Structures are given as C-alpha cells and as structure tokens.
mmCIF file of C-alpha atoms and ligand atoms in Angstrom:
data_model
loop_
_atom_site.group_PDB
_atom_site.id
_atom_site.type_symbol
_atom_site.label_atom_id
_atom_site.label_comp_id
_atom_site.label_asym_id
_atom_site.label_seq_id
_atom_site.Cartn_x
_atom_site.Cartn_y
_atom_site.Cartn_z
ATOM 1 C CA MET A 1045 29.828 8.852 -11.034
ATOM 2 C CA GLU A 1046 27.107 6.833 -9.539
ATOM 3 C CA ALA A 1047 24.054 6.629 -11.909
ATOM 4 C CA ARG A 1048 20.911 8.161 -10.497
ATOM 5 C CA LYS A 1049 18.922 5.589 -8.626
ATOM 6 C CA LYS A 1050 15.405 4.931 -9.901
ATOM 7 C CA ARG A 1051 12.772 6.420 -7.950
ATOM 8 C CA ILE A 1052 9.824 4.577 -6.293
ATOM 9 C CA PHE A 1053 6.586 5.827 -4.955
ATOM 10 C CA SER A 1054 4.035 3.924 -3.114
ATOM 11 C CA GLY A 1055 1.309 4.385 -0.509
ATOM 12 C CA ILE A 1056 -1.288 2.765 1.666
ATOM 13 C CA GLN A 1057 -4.543 4.303 2.862
ATOM 14 C CA PRO A 1058 -4.993 4.499 6.557
ATOM 15 C CA SER A 1059 -8.583 3.463 6.154
ATOM 16 C CA GLY A 1060 -8.219 0.375 8.192
ATOM 17 C CA ASP A 1061 -5.591 -1.218 10.530
ATOM 18 C CA LEU A 1062 -2.672 -2.846 8.521
ATOM 19 C CA THR A 1063 -3.058 -6.516 7.980
ATOM 20 C CA LEU A 1064 -0.781 -9.440 7.496
ATOM 21 C CA GLY A 1065 -1.619 -8.991 3.738
ATOM 22 C CA SER A 1066 -0.274 -5.404 3.825
ATOM 23 C CA TYR A 1067 2.877 -6.659 5.346
ATOM 24 C CA MET A 1068 3.594 -9.809 3.157
ATOM 25 C CA GLY A 1069 2.187 -8.177 0.018
ATOM 26 C CA ALA A 1070 3.642 -4.704 0.182
ATOM 27 C CA ILE A 1071 5.681 -3.290 3.092
ATOM 28 C CA ARG A 1072 8.039 -6.296 3.265
ATOM 29 C CA ASN A 1073 8.827 -5.566 -0.389
ATOM 30 C CA TRP A 1074 9.252 -1.920 0.191
ATOM 31 C CA VAL A 1075 11.865 -2.686 2.857
ATOM 32 C CA ALA A 1076 13.792 -4.828 0.293
ATOM 33 C CA LEU A 1077 13.841 -2.010 -2.083
ATOM 34 C CA GLN A 1078 15.081 0.761 0.075
ATOM 35 C CA ASP A 1079 18.693 0.304 -0.538
ATOM 36 C CA GLU A 1080 18.515 -0.051 -4.360
ATOM 37 C CA TYR A 1081 16.043 2.746 -4.984
ATOM 38 C CA ASP A 1082 15.195 6.397 -4.062
ATOM 39 C CA CYS A 1083 11.910 5.728 -2.344
ATOM 40 C CA LEU A 1084 9.044 7.725 -1.117
ATOM 41 C CA TYR A 1085 6.562 5.879 1.077
ATOM 42 C CA CYS A 1086 3.333 7.734 1.826
ATOM 43 C CA ILE A 1087 0.385 7.449 4.123
ATOM 44 C CA VAL A 1088 -2.436 8.468 1.852
ATOM 45 C CA ASP A 1089 -4.925 10.007 4.124
ATOM 46 C CA MET A 1090 -6.509 12.086 1.389
ATOM 47 C CA HIS A 1091 -7.459 8.968 -0.433
ATOM 48 C CA ALA A 1092 -8.915 7.441 2.810
ATOM 49 C CA ILE A 1093 -11.723 10.071 3.037
ATOM 50 C CA THR A 1094 -13.112 9.113 -0.388
ATOM 51 C CA VAL A 1095 -15.211 6.894 1.884
ATOM 52 C CA ARG A 1096 -16.570 8.044 5.198
ATOM 53 C CA GLN A 1097 -14.102 7.798 8.172
ATOM 54 C CA VAL A 1098 -14.355 8.301 11.899
ATOM 55 C CA PRO A 1099 -11.933 11.302 12.414
ATOM 56 C CA ALA A 1100 -10.452 10.067 15.580
ATOM 57 C CA ASP A 1101 -9.919 6.680 14.142
ATOM 58 C CA LEU A 1102 -8.235 8.131 10.941
ATOM 59 C CA ARG A 1103 -5.866 10.128 13.025
ATOM 60 C CA ARG A 1104 -4.914 7.170 15.138
ATOM 61 C CA ARG A 1105 -4.427 4.823 12.292
ATOM 62 C CA THR A 1106 -2.304 7.377 10.385
ATOM 63 C CA LEU A 1107 0.183 7.540 13.189
ATOM 64 C CA GLU A 1108 -0.093 3.864 13.896
ATOM 65 C CA GLN A 1109 0.703 3.229 10.175
ATOM 66 C CA LEU A 1110 3.726 5.406 10.321
ATOM 67 C CA ALA A 1111 4.992 3.597 13.469
ATOM 68 C CA GLN A 1112 4.388 0.280 11.760
ATOM 69 C CA TYR A 1113 6.244 1.327 8.533
ATOM 70 C CA ILE A 1114 9.352 2.058 10.768
ATOM 71 C CA ALA A 1115 8.834 -1.017 12.861
ATOM 72 C CA CYS A 1116 8.858 -3.250 9.664
ATOM 73 C CA GLY A 1117 12.243 -1.878 8.831
ATOM 74 C CA LEU A 1118 11.653 1.101 6.753
ATOM 75 C CA ASP A 1119 14.359 3.667 7.451
ATOM 76 C CA PRO A 1120 13.096 7.250 7.603
ATOM 77 C CA GLN A 1121 16.657 8.376 6.811
ATOM 78 C CA LYS A 1122 16.901 6.324 3.592
ATOM 79 C CA ASN A 1123 13.283 6.880 2.449
ATOM 80 C CA ILE A 1124 11.012 9.785 2.419
ATOM 81 C CA MET A 1125 8.133 8.857 4.621
ATOM 82 C CA PHE A 1126 5.339 11.231 4.991
ATOM 83 C CA ILE A 1127 1.627 11.919 5.205
ATOM 84 C CA GLN A 1128 -0.076 12.926 1.983
ATOM 85 C CA SER A 1129 -2.133 15.751 3.451
ATOM 86 C CA HIS A 1130 1.049 17.459 4.742
ATOM 87 C CA VAL A 1131 2.261 18.085 1.139
ATOM 88 C CA PRO A 1132 -0.440 20.461 -0.390
ATOM 89 C CA GLN A 1133 1.119 19.959 -3.829
ATOM 90 C CA HIS A 1134 -0.787 16.603 -4.241
ATOM 91 C CA ALA A 1135 -4.067 18.424 -4.165
ATOM 92 C CA GLU A 1136 -2.763 21.157 -6.326
ATOM 93 C CA LEU A 1137 -1.444 18.943 -9.013
ATOM 94 C CA SER A 1138 -4.464 16.672 -8.800
ATOM 95 C CA TRP A 1139 -6.683 19.667 -9.855
ATOM 96 C CA VAL A 1140 -4.577 20.318 -12.999
ATOM 97 C CA LEU A 1141 -4.458 16.595 -13.946
ATOM 98 C CA GLY A 1142 -8.119 16.340 -13.483
ATOM 99 C CA CYS A 1143 -8.493 18.733 -16.327
ATOM 100 C CA TYR A 1144 -6.540 16.356 -18.540
ATOM 101 C CA THR A 1145 -8.510 13.251 -17.606
ATOM 102 C CA GLN A 1146 -11.733 12.246 -19.414
ATOM 103 C CA PHE A 1147 -14.860 11.499 -17.609
ATOM 104 C CA GLY A 1148 -15.013 8.202 -19.711
ATOM 105 C CA GLU A 1149 -11.589 7.103 -18.467
ATOM 106 C CA LEU A 1150 -12.598 7.446 -14.806
ATOM 107 C CA SER A 1151 -15.952 5.761 -15.393
ATOM 108 C CA ARG A 1152 -14.091 2.699 -16.646
ATOM 109 C CA MET A 1153 -12.047 2.191 -13.547
ATOM 110 C CA THR A 1154 -13.040 -1.130 -12.001
ATOM 111 C CA GLN A 1155 -12.271 -0.111 -8.471
ATOM 112 C CA PHE A 1156 -14.670 2.923 -8.867
ATOM 113 C CA LYS A 1157 -17.431 0.543 -10.061
ATOM 114 C CA ASP A 1158 -16.859 -1.723 -7.177
ATOM 115 C CA LYS A 1159 -16.680 0.836 -4.516
ATOM 116 C CA ALA A 1160 -19.649 2.805 -6.014
ATOM 117 C CA GLN A 1161 -21.629 -0.465 -5.552
ATOM 118 C CA LYS A 1162 -20.384 -0.941 -2.089
ATOM 119 C CA HIS A 1163 -21.094 2.670 -0.970
ATOM 120 C CA ALA A 1164 -24.216 3.317 -3.138
ATOM 121 C CA ASP A 1165 -25.484 5.882 -0.652
ATOM 122 C CA ASN A 1166 -22.246 7.989 -0.874
ATOM 123 C CA ILE A 1167 -20.839 8.051 -4.440
ATOM 124 C CA THR A 1168 -18.785 11.252 -4.261
ATOM 125 C CA ALA A 1169 -16.802 13.277 -6.670
ATOM 126 C CA GLY A 1170 -13.754 12.255 -4.569
ATOM 127 C CA LEU A 1171 -14.376 8.589 -5.113
ATOM 128 C CA PHE A 1172 -14.646 9.271 -8.815
ATOM 129 C CA THR A 1173 -11.582 11.373 -9.109
ATOM 130 C CA TYR A 1174 -9.547 9.148 -6.698
ATOM 131 C CA PRO A 1175 -7.224 7.874 -9.580
ATOM 132 C CA VAL A 1176 -6.377 11.394 -10.526
ATOM 133 C CA LEU A 1177 -5.088 12.167 -6.964
ATOM 134 C CA MET A 1178 -3.222 8.995 -7.135
ATOM 135 C CA ALA A 1179 -1.630 10.085 -10.488
ATOM 136 C CA ALA A 1180 -0.641 13.285 -8.880
ATOM 137 C CA ASP A 1181 1.112 11.315 -6.041
ATOM 138 C CA ILE A 1182 3.186 9.472 -8.520
ATOM 139 C CA LEU A 1183 3.934 12.298 -11.042
ATOM 140 C CA LEU A 1184 4.919 15.004 -8.523
ATOM 141 C CA TYR A 1185 7.985 12.937 -7.630
ATOM 142 C CA GLN A 1186 8.776 11.670 -11.234
ATOM 143 C CA ALA A 1187 8.569 8.146 -9.894
ATOM 144 C CA ASP A 1188 9.928 5.469 -12.303
ATOM 145 C CA LEU A 1189 8.268 2.554 -10.552
ATOM 146 C CA VAL A 1190 5.168 2.151 -8.436
ATOM 147 C CA PRO A 1191 4.986 -1.055 -6.397
ATOM 148 C CA VAL A 1192 1.265 -2.023 -6.207
ATOM 149 C CA GLY A 1193 -0.897 -5.011 -5.990
ATOM 150 C CA GLN A 1194 -2.745 -6.275 -9.175
ATOM 151 C CA ASP A 1195 -5.786 -4.307 -8.181
ATOM 152 C CA GLN A 1196 -4.008 -0.953 -8.602
ATOM 153 C CA LYS A 1197 -2.475 -1.688 -11.913
ATOM 154 C CA GLN A 1198 -5.371 -0.049 -13.820
ATOM 155 C CA HIS A 1199 -4.789 3.158 -11.843
ATOM 156 C CA VAL A 1200 -1.092 3.284 -12.640
ATOM 157 C CA GLU A 1201 -1.833 2.704 -16.289
ATOM 158 C CA LEU A 1202 -4.369 5.637 -16.247
ATOM 159 C CA CYS A 1203 -1.587 7.705 -14.553
ATOM 160 C CA ARG A 1204 0.746 6.888 -17.537
ATOM 161 C CA ASP A 1205 -1.986 7.823 -19.939
ATOM 162 C CA ILE A 1206 -2.571 11.159 -18.252
ATOM 163 C CA ALA A 1207 1.206 11.859 -18.097
ATOM 164 C CA GLY A 1208 1.815 10.900 -21.704
ATOM 165 C CA ARG A 1209 -1.074 13.157 -22.729
ATOM 166 C CA PHE A 1210 0.258 16.169 -20.787
ATOM 167 C CA ASN A 1211 3.711 15.559 -22.192
ATOM 168 C CA GLY A 1212 2.359 15.359 -25.606
ATOM 169 C CA VAL A 1213 0.553 18.801 -25.296
ATOM 170 C CA TYR A 1214 3.304 20.669 -23.402
ATOM 171 C CA SER A 1215 6.605 18.797 -24.013
ATOM 172 C CA ASP A 1216 8.328 16.448 -21.609
ATOM 173 C CA THR A 1217 7.168 17.137 -17.963
ATOM 174 C CA PHE A 1218 6.571 13.909 -16.382
ATOM 175 C CA THR A 1219 8.364 10.715 -16.120
ATOM 176 C CA LEU A 1220 6.102 7.833 -17.282
ATOM 177 C CA PRO A 1221 5.842 5.386 -14.332
ATOM 178 C CA GLU A 1222 5.554 1.729 -14.515
ATOM 179 C CA PRO A 1223 3.644 -0.561 -12.155
ATOM 180 C CA TYR A 1224 5.977 -2.712 -10.272
ATOM 181 C CA ILE A 1225 4.371 -6.004 -9.221
ATOM 182 C CA PRO A 1226 6.821 -7.870 -7.110
ATOM 183 C CA LYS A 1227 7.250 -11.653 -8.144
ATOM 184 C CA MET A 1228 7.346 -12.759 -4.594
ATOM 185 C CA GLY A 1229 4.581 -10.201 -3.702
ATOM 186 C CA ALA A 1230 2.607 -12.916 -1.850
ATOM 187 C CA ARG A 1231 -1.083 -12.330 -2.346
ATOM 188 C CA ILE A 1232 -2.582 -13.172 0.912
ATOM 189 C CA MET A 1233 -6.217 -14.402 0.900
ATOM 190 C CA SER A 1234 -8.899 -14.224 3.601
ATOM 191 C CA LEU A 1235 -8.624 -17.145 6.118
ATOM 192 C CA GLY A 1236 -12.361 -17.445 6.252
ATOM 193 C CA ASN A 1237 -12.940 -17.159 2.549
ATOM 194 C CA PRO A 1238 -9.869 -17.841 0.552
ATOM 195 C CA ALA A 1239 -11.532 -16.796 -2.744
ATOM 196 C CA ASN A 1240 -11.219 -13.166 -1.464
ATOM 197 C CA LYS A 1241 -8.136 -11.095 -0.725
ATOM 198 C CA MET A 1242 -7.412 -10.786 2.998
ATOM 199 C CA SER A 1243 -9.272 -7.559 3.917
ATOM 200 C CA LYS A 1244 -9.890 -5.535 6.997
ATOM 201 C CA SER A 1245 -13.617 -5.395 6.190
ATOM 202 C CA ASP A 1246 -13.649 -9.198 7.058
ATOM 203 C CA PRO A 1247 -12.144 -9.224 10.543
ATOM 204 C CA ASP A 1248 -12.415 -12.883 11.108
ATOM 205 C CA GLY A 1249 -10.538 -13.857 7.924
ATOM 206 C CA CYS A 1250 -8.077 -11.124 8.432
ATOM 207 C CA VAL A 1251 -4.953 -11.069 10.797
ATOM 208 C CA PHE A 1252 -3.989 -7.472 11.768
ATOM 209 C CA MET A 1253 -0.386 -6.698 12.319
ATOM 210 C CA MET A 1254 -1.102 -5.471 15.721
ATOM 211 C CA ASP A 1255 -3.210 -8.572 16.791
ATOM 212 C CA GLU A 1256 -2.029 -10.194 20.050
ATOM 213 C CA PRO A 1257 -0.588 -13.718 19.751
ATOM 214 C CA GLU A 1258 -3.610 -15.342 21.096
ATOM 215 C CA VAL A 1259 -5.825 -13.681 18.637
ATOM 216 C CA ILE A 1260 -3.566 -14.726 15.768
ATOM 217 C CA ALA A 1261 -3.368 -18.369 17.032
ATOM 218 C CA ARG A 1262 -7.225 -18.401 17.264
ATOM 219 C CA LYS A 1263 -7.708 -16.943 13.688
ATOM 220 C CA PHE A 1264 -5.435 -19.574 12.334
ATOM 221 C CA LYS A 1265 -7.048 -22.435 14.173
ATOM 222 C CA ARG A 1266 -10.377 -21.385 12.569
ATOM 223 C CA ALA A 1267 -9.007 -21.010 8.940
ATOM 224 C CA VAL A 1268 -10.993 -22.691 6.306
ATOM 225 C CA THR A 1269 -9.256 -25.641 4.672
ATOM 226 C CA ASP A 1270 -11.001 -28.542 2.806
ATOM 227 C CA CYS A 1271 -12.239 -32.158 3.372
ATOM 228 C CA ASP A 1272 -9.122 -33.634 2.002
ATOM 229 C CA THR A 1273 -6.087 -34.148 4.392
ATOM 230 C CA ALA A 1274 -3.044 -33.414 2.297
ATOM 231 C CA VAL A 1275 -0.961 -30.241 2.830
ATOM 232 C CA ARG A 1276 -0.354 -29.605 -0.844
ATOM 233 C CA TYR A 1277 -0.375 -26.462 -2.901
ATOM 234 C CA ASP A 1278 -3.238 -26.411 -5.348
ATOM 235 C CA MET A 1279 -4.812 -23.002 -5.546
ATOM 236 C CA GLU A 1280 -7.626 -24.110 -7.676
ATOM 237 C CA ASN A 1281 -8.920 -27.153 -5.606
ATOM 238 C CA LYS A 1282 -7.304 -26.374 -2.218
ATOM 239 C CA PRO A 1283 -7.388 -22.624 -1.994
ATOM 240 C CA GLY A 1284 -7.496 -22.523 1.943
ATOM 241 C CA VAL A 1285 -4.569 -24.764 2.371
ATOM 242 C CA SER A 1286 -2.694 -23.189 -0.444
ATOM 243 C CA ASN A 1287 -3.155 -19.796 1.124
ATOM 244 C CA LEU A 1288 -1.816 -21.160 4.406
ATOM 245 C CA LEU A 1289 1.174 -22.527 2.722
ATOM 246 C CA THR A 1290 1.874 -19.110 1.139
ATOM 247 C CA ILE A 1291 1.761 -17.472 4.527
ATOM 248 C CA TYR A 1292 3.964 -20.171 6.126
ATOM 249 C CA CYS A 1293 6.545 -19.770 3.397
ATOM 250 C CA ALA A 1294 6.394 -15.965 3.639
ATOM 251 C CA ALA A 1295 6.750 -16.050 7.367
ATOM 252 C CA THR A 1296 9.540 -18.617 7.506
ATOM 253 C CA GLY A 1297 11.412 -18.058 4.223
ATOM 254 C CA LYS A 1298 11.077 -21.769 3.432
ATOM 255 C CA ASP A 1299 10.168 -22.848 -0.120
ATOM 256 C CA LEU A 1300 6.874 -24.590 -1.005
ATOM 257 C CA ALA A 1301 8.331 -28.028 -1.504
ATOM 258 C CA ALA A 1302 10.044 -27.916 1.912
ATOM 259 C CA ALA A 1303 6.912 -26.864 3.559
ATOM 260 C CA GLU A 1304 4.812 -29.548 1.956
ATOM 261 C CA ALA A 1305 7.358 -32.112 3.085
ATOM 262 C CA GLU A 1306 7.453 -30.826 6.478
ATOM 263 C CA PHE A 1307 3.661 -31.451 6.769
ATOM 264 C CA ALA A 1308 3.396 -34.598 4.805
ATOM 265 C CA GLY A 1309 1.254 -37.114 6.831
ATOM 266 C CA ARG A 1310 0.481 -34.634 9.612
ATOM 267 C CA GLY A 1311 -3.137 -33.339 10.020
ATOM 268 C CA TYR A 1312 -4.532 -29.962 9.252
ATOM 269 C CA GLY A 1313 -4.710 -29.171 12.976
ATOM 270 C CA ASP A 1314 -1.026 -29.484 13.359
ATOM 271 C CA PHE A 1315 -0.391 -27.411 10.103
ATOM 272 C CA LYS A 1316 -2.682 -24.642 11.073
ATOM 273 C CA ALA A 1317 -1.071 -24.338 14.481
ATOM 274 C CA ALA A 1318 2.367 -24.245 12.908
ATOM 275 C CA VAL A 1319 1.382 -21.430 10.477
ATOM 276 C CA GLY A 1320 -0.165 -19.460 13.314
ATOM 277 C CA GLU A 1321 3.008 -19.881 15.295
ATOM 278 C CA ALA A 1322 5.282 -18.779 12.431
ATOM 279 C CA VAL A 1323 3.205 -15.692 12.015
ATOM 280 C CA ILE A 1324 3.136 -14.867 15.670
ATOM 281 C CA GLU A 1325 6.991 -15.054 15.769
ATOM 282 C CA GLN A 1326 7.346 -12.922 12.615
ATOM 283 C CA MET A 1327 4.979 -10.248 13.858
ATOM 284 C CA ARG A 1328 6.130 -10.207 17.478
ATOM 285 C CA PRO A 1329 9.169 -7.839 17.115
ATOM 286 C CA ILE A 1330 7.216 -5.618 14.666
ATOM 287 C CA ARG A 1331 4.321 -5.188 16.982
ATOM 288 C CA GLU A 1332 6.520 -4.538 19.979
ATOM 289 C CA GLU A 1333 8.646 -1.999 18.112
ATOM 290 C CA ALA A 1334 5.505 -0.312 16.807
ATOM 291 C CA ARG A 1335 4.027 -0.020 20.299
ATOM 292 C CA ARG A 1336 7.362 1.433 21.564
ATOM 293 C CA LEU A 1337 7.456 4.009 18.816
ATOM 294 C CA LEU A 1338 3.699 4.963 19.436
ATOM 295 C CA GLY A 1339 4.844 5.845 22.979
ATOM 296 C CA ASP A 1340 7.341 8.287 21.495
ATOM 297 C CA LYS A 1341 5.195 10.893 19.918
ATOM 298 C CA ALA A 1342 8.019 13.425 19.507
ATOM 299 C CA TYR A 1343 10.044 10.955 17.506
ATOM 300 C CA LEU A 1344 7.171 10.298 15.149
ATOM 301 C CA GLU A 1345 6.361 13.912 14.791
ATOM 302 C CA GLY A 1346 9.959 14.472 13.830
ATOM 303 C CA VAL A 1347 9.822 11.797 11.174
ATOM 304 C CA TYR A 1348 6.712 12.996 9.514
ATOM 305 C CA ARG A 1349 7.616 16.650 9.573
ATOM 306 C CA GLU A 1350 10.981 15.979 8.074
ATOM 307 C CA GLY A 1351 9.380 13.600 5.525
ATOM 308 C CA ALA A 1352 6.978 16.221 4.476
ATOM 309 C CA GLN A 1353 9.748 18.877 4.096
ATOM 310 C CA ARG A 1354 11.867 16.649 1.926
ATOM 311 C CA ALA A 1355 8.726 15.592 -0.172
ATOM 312 C CA GLN A 1356 7.632 19.199 -0.650
ATOM 313 C CA ALA A 1357 10.935 20.239 -1.936
ATOM 314 C CA LEU A 1358 10.666 17.659 -4.706
ATOM 315 C CA ALA A 1359 6.972 18.158 -5.336
ATOM 316 C CA GLU A 1360 7.315 21.932 -5.618
ATOM 317 C CA ARG A 1361 9.752 21.534 -8.487
ATOM 318 C CA THR A 1362 7.303 19.568 -10.584
ATOM 319 C CA LEU A 1363 4.398 21.719 -9.729
ATOM 320 C CA ARG A 1364 6.117 24.922 -10.683
ATOM 321 C CA LYS A 1365 6.925 23.416 -14.101
ATOM 322 C CA VAL A 1366 3.363 22.374 -14.536
ATOM 323 C CA TYR A 1367 1.819 25.634 -13.568
ATOM 324 C CA LYS A 1368 4.184 27.409 -15.957
ATOM 325 C CA LYS A 1369 3.407 25.069 -18.814
ATOM 326 C CA VAL A 1370 -0.361 25.351 -18.548
ATOM 327 C CA GLY A 1371 -0.062 29.196 -18.540
ATOM 328 C CA PHE A 1372 -0.451 30.300 -14.915
ATOM 329 C CA VAL A 1373 1.199 33.500 -13.963
ATOM 330 C CA ALA A 1374 4.110 32.925 -11.600
ATOM 331 C CA ARG A 1375 3.285 33.696 -7.976
HETATM 332 N N1 LIG B 1306 -4.719 3.422 -4.286
HETATM 333 C C1 LIG B 1306 -3.793 2.764 -3.620
HETATM 334 C C2 LIG B 1306 -4.365 1.576 -2.948
HETATM 335 O O1 LIG B 1306 -5.499 1.611 -2.390
HETATM 336 C C3 LIG B 1306 -3.017 3.614 -2.626
HETATM 337 C C4 LIG B 1306 -2.287 4.809 -3.358
HETATM 338 C C5 LIG B 1306 -2.663 6.099 -3.335
HETATM 339 C C6 LIG B 1306 -1.174 4.552 -4.057
HETATM 340 N N2 LIG B 1306 -1.713 6.706 -4.026
HETATM 341 C C7 LIG B 1306 -0.792 5.869 -4.469
HETATM 342 C C8 LIG B 1306 -0.363 3.367 -4.281
HETATM 343 C C9 LIG B 1306 0.243 6.137 -5.236
HETATM 344 C C10 LIG B 1306 0.811 3.681 -5.107
HETATM 345 C C11 LIG B 1306 1.081 5.014 -5.550
HETATM 346 O O2 LIG B 1306 -3.761 0.557 -2.684
#
C-alpha cells in the first residue's frame, strides 16, 4: 500500500499584486511540491482585511491570484486551491483556538509589533489575533508541513504551541506542523533598496508578476548596484549585485559560479539588462496564461468552488472533533 503523503498547507494574502518575490520565494516551490505531497494552497482573503483594503481591489486581486497560481503551474486537480473566506470552518476554529492562546503570546509576535507600528491609527483586534486565524488554517487540515518565508516562522511555531496545548488538555486532536523553509527559497530583495525584502509597498524596487516587459526592463535598468564593477556574489558588501545574481540564477537555472563567469569583465549595464531579459522571458508565459484564464471567469469559478468543497470536507472533520472535545452539544 502506498504510504499516506504528507500534507502541506500554505497561503498568500491578496493584499497586493503578486511579485517576482512571491514567485521565486514561494509559488515556484509550491509547484515543485505538488507531486510529492498532498497540498492545499489558499488565498487568505480573511487575513488581508486585518489592514484596510479597497473592496474592489481585494476582489480583483483574489481572482487574479488564483489565475496566477494556475498559470505558474499549480494544478487544481492535484492540489486543493481555494479562497479562505469560502470555507467558514477557518473562522469557526479560529474562535476556539483564540480561547487557547495567551494575550502575552500574541503580544510577542514580531509581525504584529511591526504592523501595529506601520498602521498606528488602525490597530485592530483582527491584526492582533491574525496568528490564531493562521493556526486555524493549518490545523484544520492536519498539515504536516507549512512552506513559509523566514518572517512567518514565528507564527508557525505559535501554531505548534497552540496545537500542543490543545492536545495536552483534550488528547491528540491536531497534527503538529513544521515550518518548511525551502533551501533554494530564493529570498528576493528590493531592487531599489536591497537591504529590504522585495515588497509591493515599494513599487519601484518591486517587479510584479503582471508587469509588462518594458516595465520590467526599466525596473532592472534602475536597480541599485555599487561603485565597484565586479559582478560577484557578496551579500554583505555588494547586496544589490548579489540580489541581481540571485534573481538571474532563479530565472535561468544557472548556478552562481556560472553566472559570475558569464559576466566577468562586463559592466553593470550589460549585467542588469541581461537579468531583466531573463526575468521577462521567465514571466512572459505566466503572464499570458494568467491573462487568458482571467478571461475565462466560468473556469476560475469552477476551480474555486470545487476547491472550497474539497477543503470543507476535510475541515469539517477536524472542526467536529474539536467542538466535541471542548464540550459543545452536537448540532
Ligand atoms: N501569514 C502568511 C503571510 O503573510 C499568510 C498565511 C496565512 C499563511 N495563513 C497561512 C501561510 C497558513 C502559511 C500557512 O505570508
């Protein structure tokens, strides 16, 4: 008999357009995992409203994100792909888990502290309990592994703590998940300020997956480098050039040594143009396929409806167990 595949859950907030960083750091890895694991890939729209969104933009980006997931090669047959707000069990489990999470624990989350500072005029309870909803996302599906960036590791660890605590009180209920930080999870930095992660809040330093080729070329042409001339990987002293090398390798599949050799003795101008070109060619088929899918609303609707159905079936099993264990009367 075939052993049960390990289960994976991950999600991205539709709070901004997907970037080259989302692709190279996350989605590309998801594609690589889809055959070996039993995967759920979610569009976490409920997390997105922890900071204020323009409703029409949120709706557009949610559908765009689904189209982009598929265009990147995620197969809706192999994976369960769905929109978080379509599966009400997330909110339901989140309430229960919130009653097993300490105020102090949530206060220590570094992302909360950062975001509270950035949105000082709108520090909501939702922003504070965001990690509890994330724990519900993961625990509902008994996920073994959670592919996330370094910045989300603390949330996955909190999720483990909450799950362990619940299991301790009520006997085994939840699988304890582990963060899965891919080795080759290229961490893409801003083109304008390579000390920061590439972020949609910094549109100049950020390449969006749906950017037109001319726009991509221009952004790379303006990328910050240094006053040296050598194309060499040295994150500490040459963060801009190193970031461009990372992107070039991720876009072409070449290794660092080969890339450095290729640009030895050539100027930064040439180098930046070549990186831009590589990214344009990598993104072109994805952008075109996403555009095509966005024109086929009925298809996308079918995907997210079916995804929600499959997700609900799994989620309901866990939620029923939880409600019983905490002492709720069966409906
Ligand atoms: N908090 C994650 C982020 O901002 C998104 C997210 C929500 C998530 N729920 C999740 C990631 C569950 C992994 C698993 O990147």
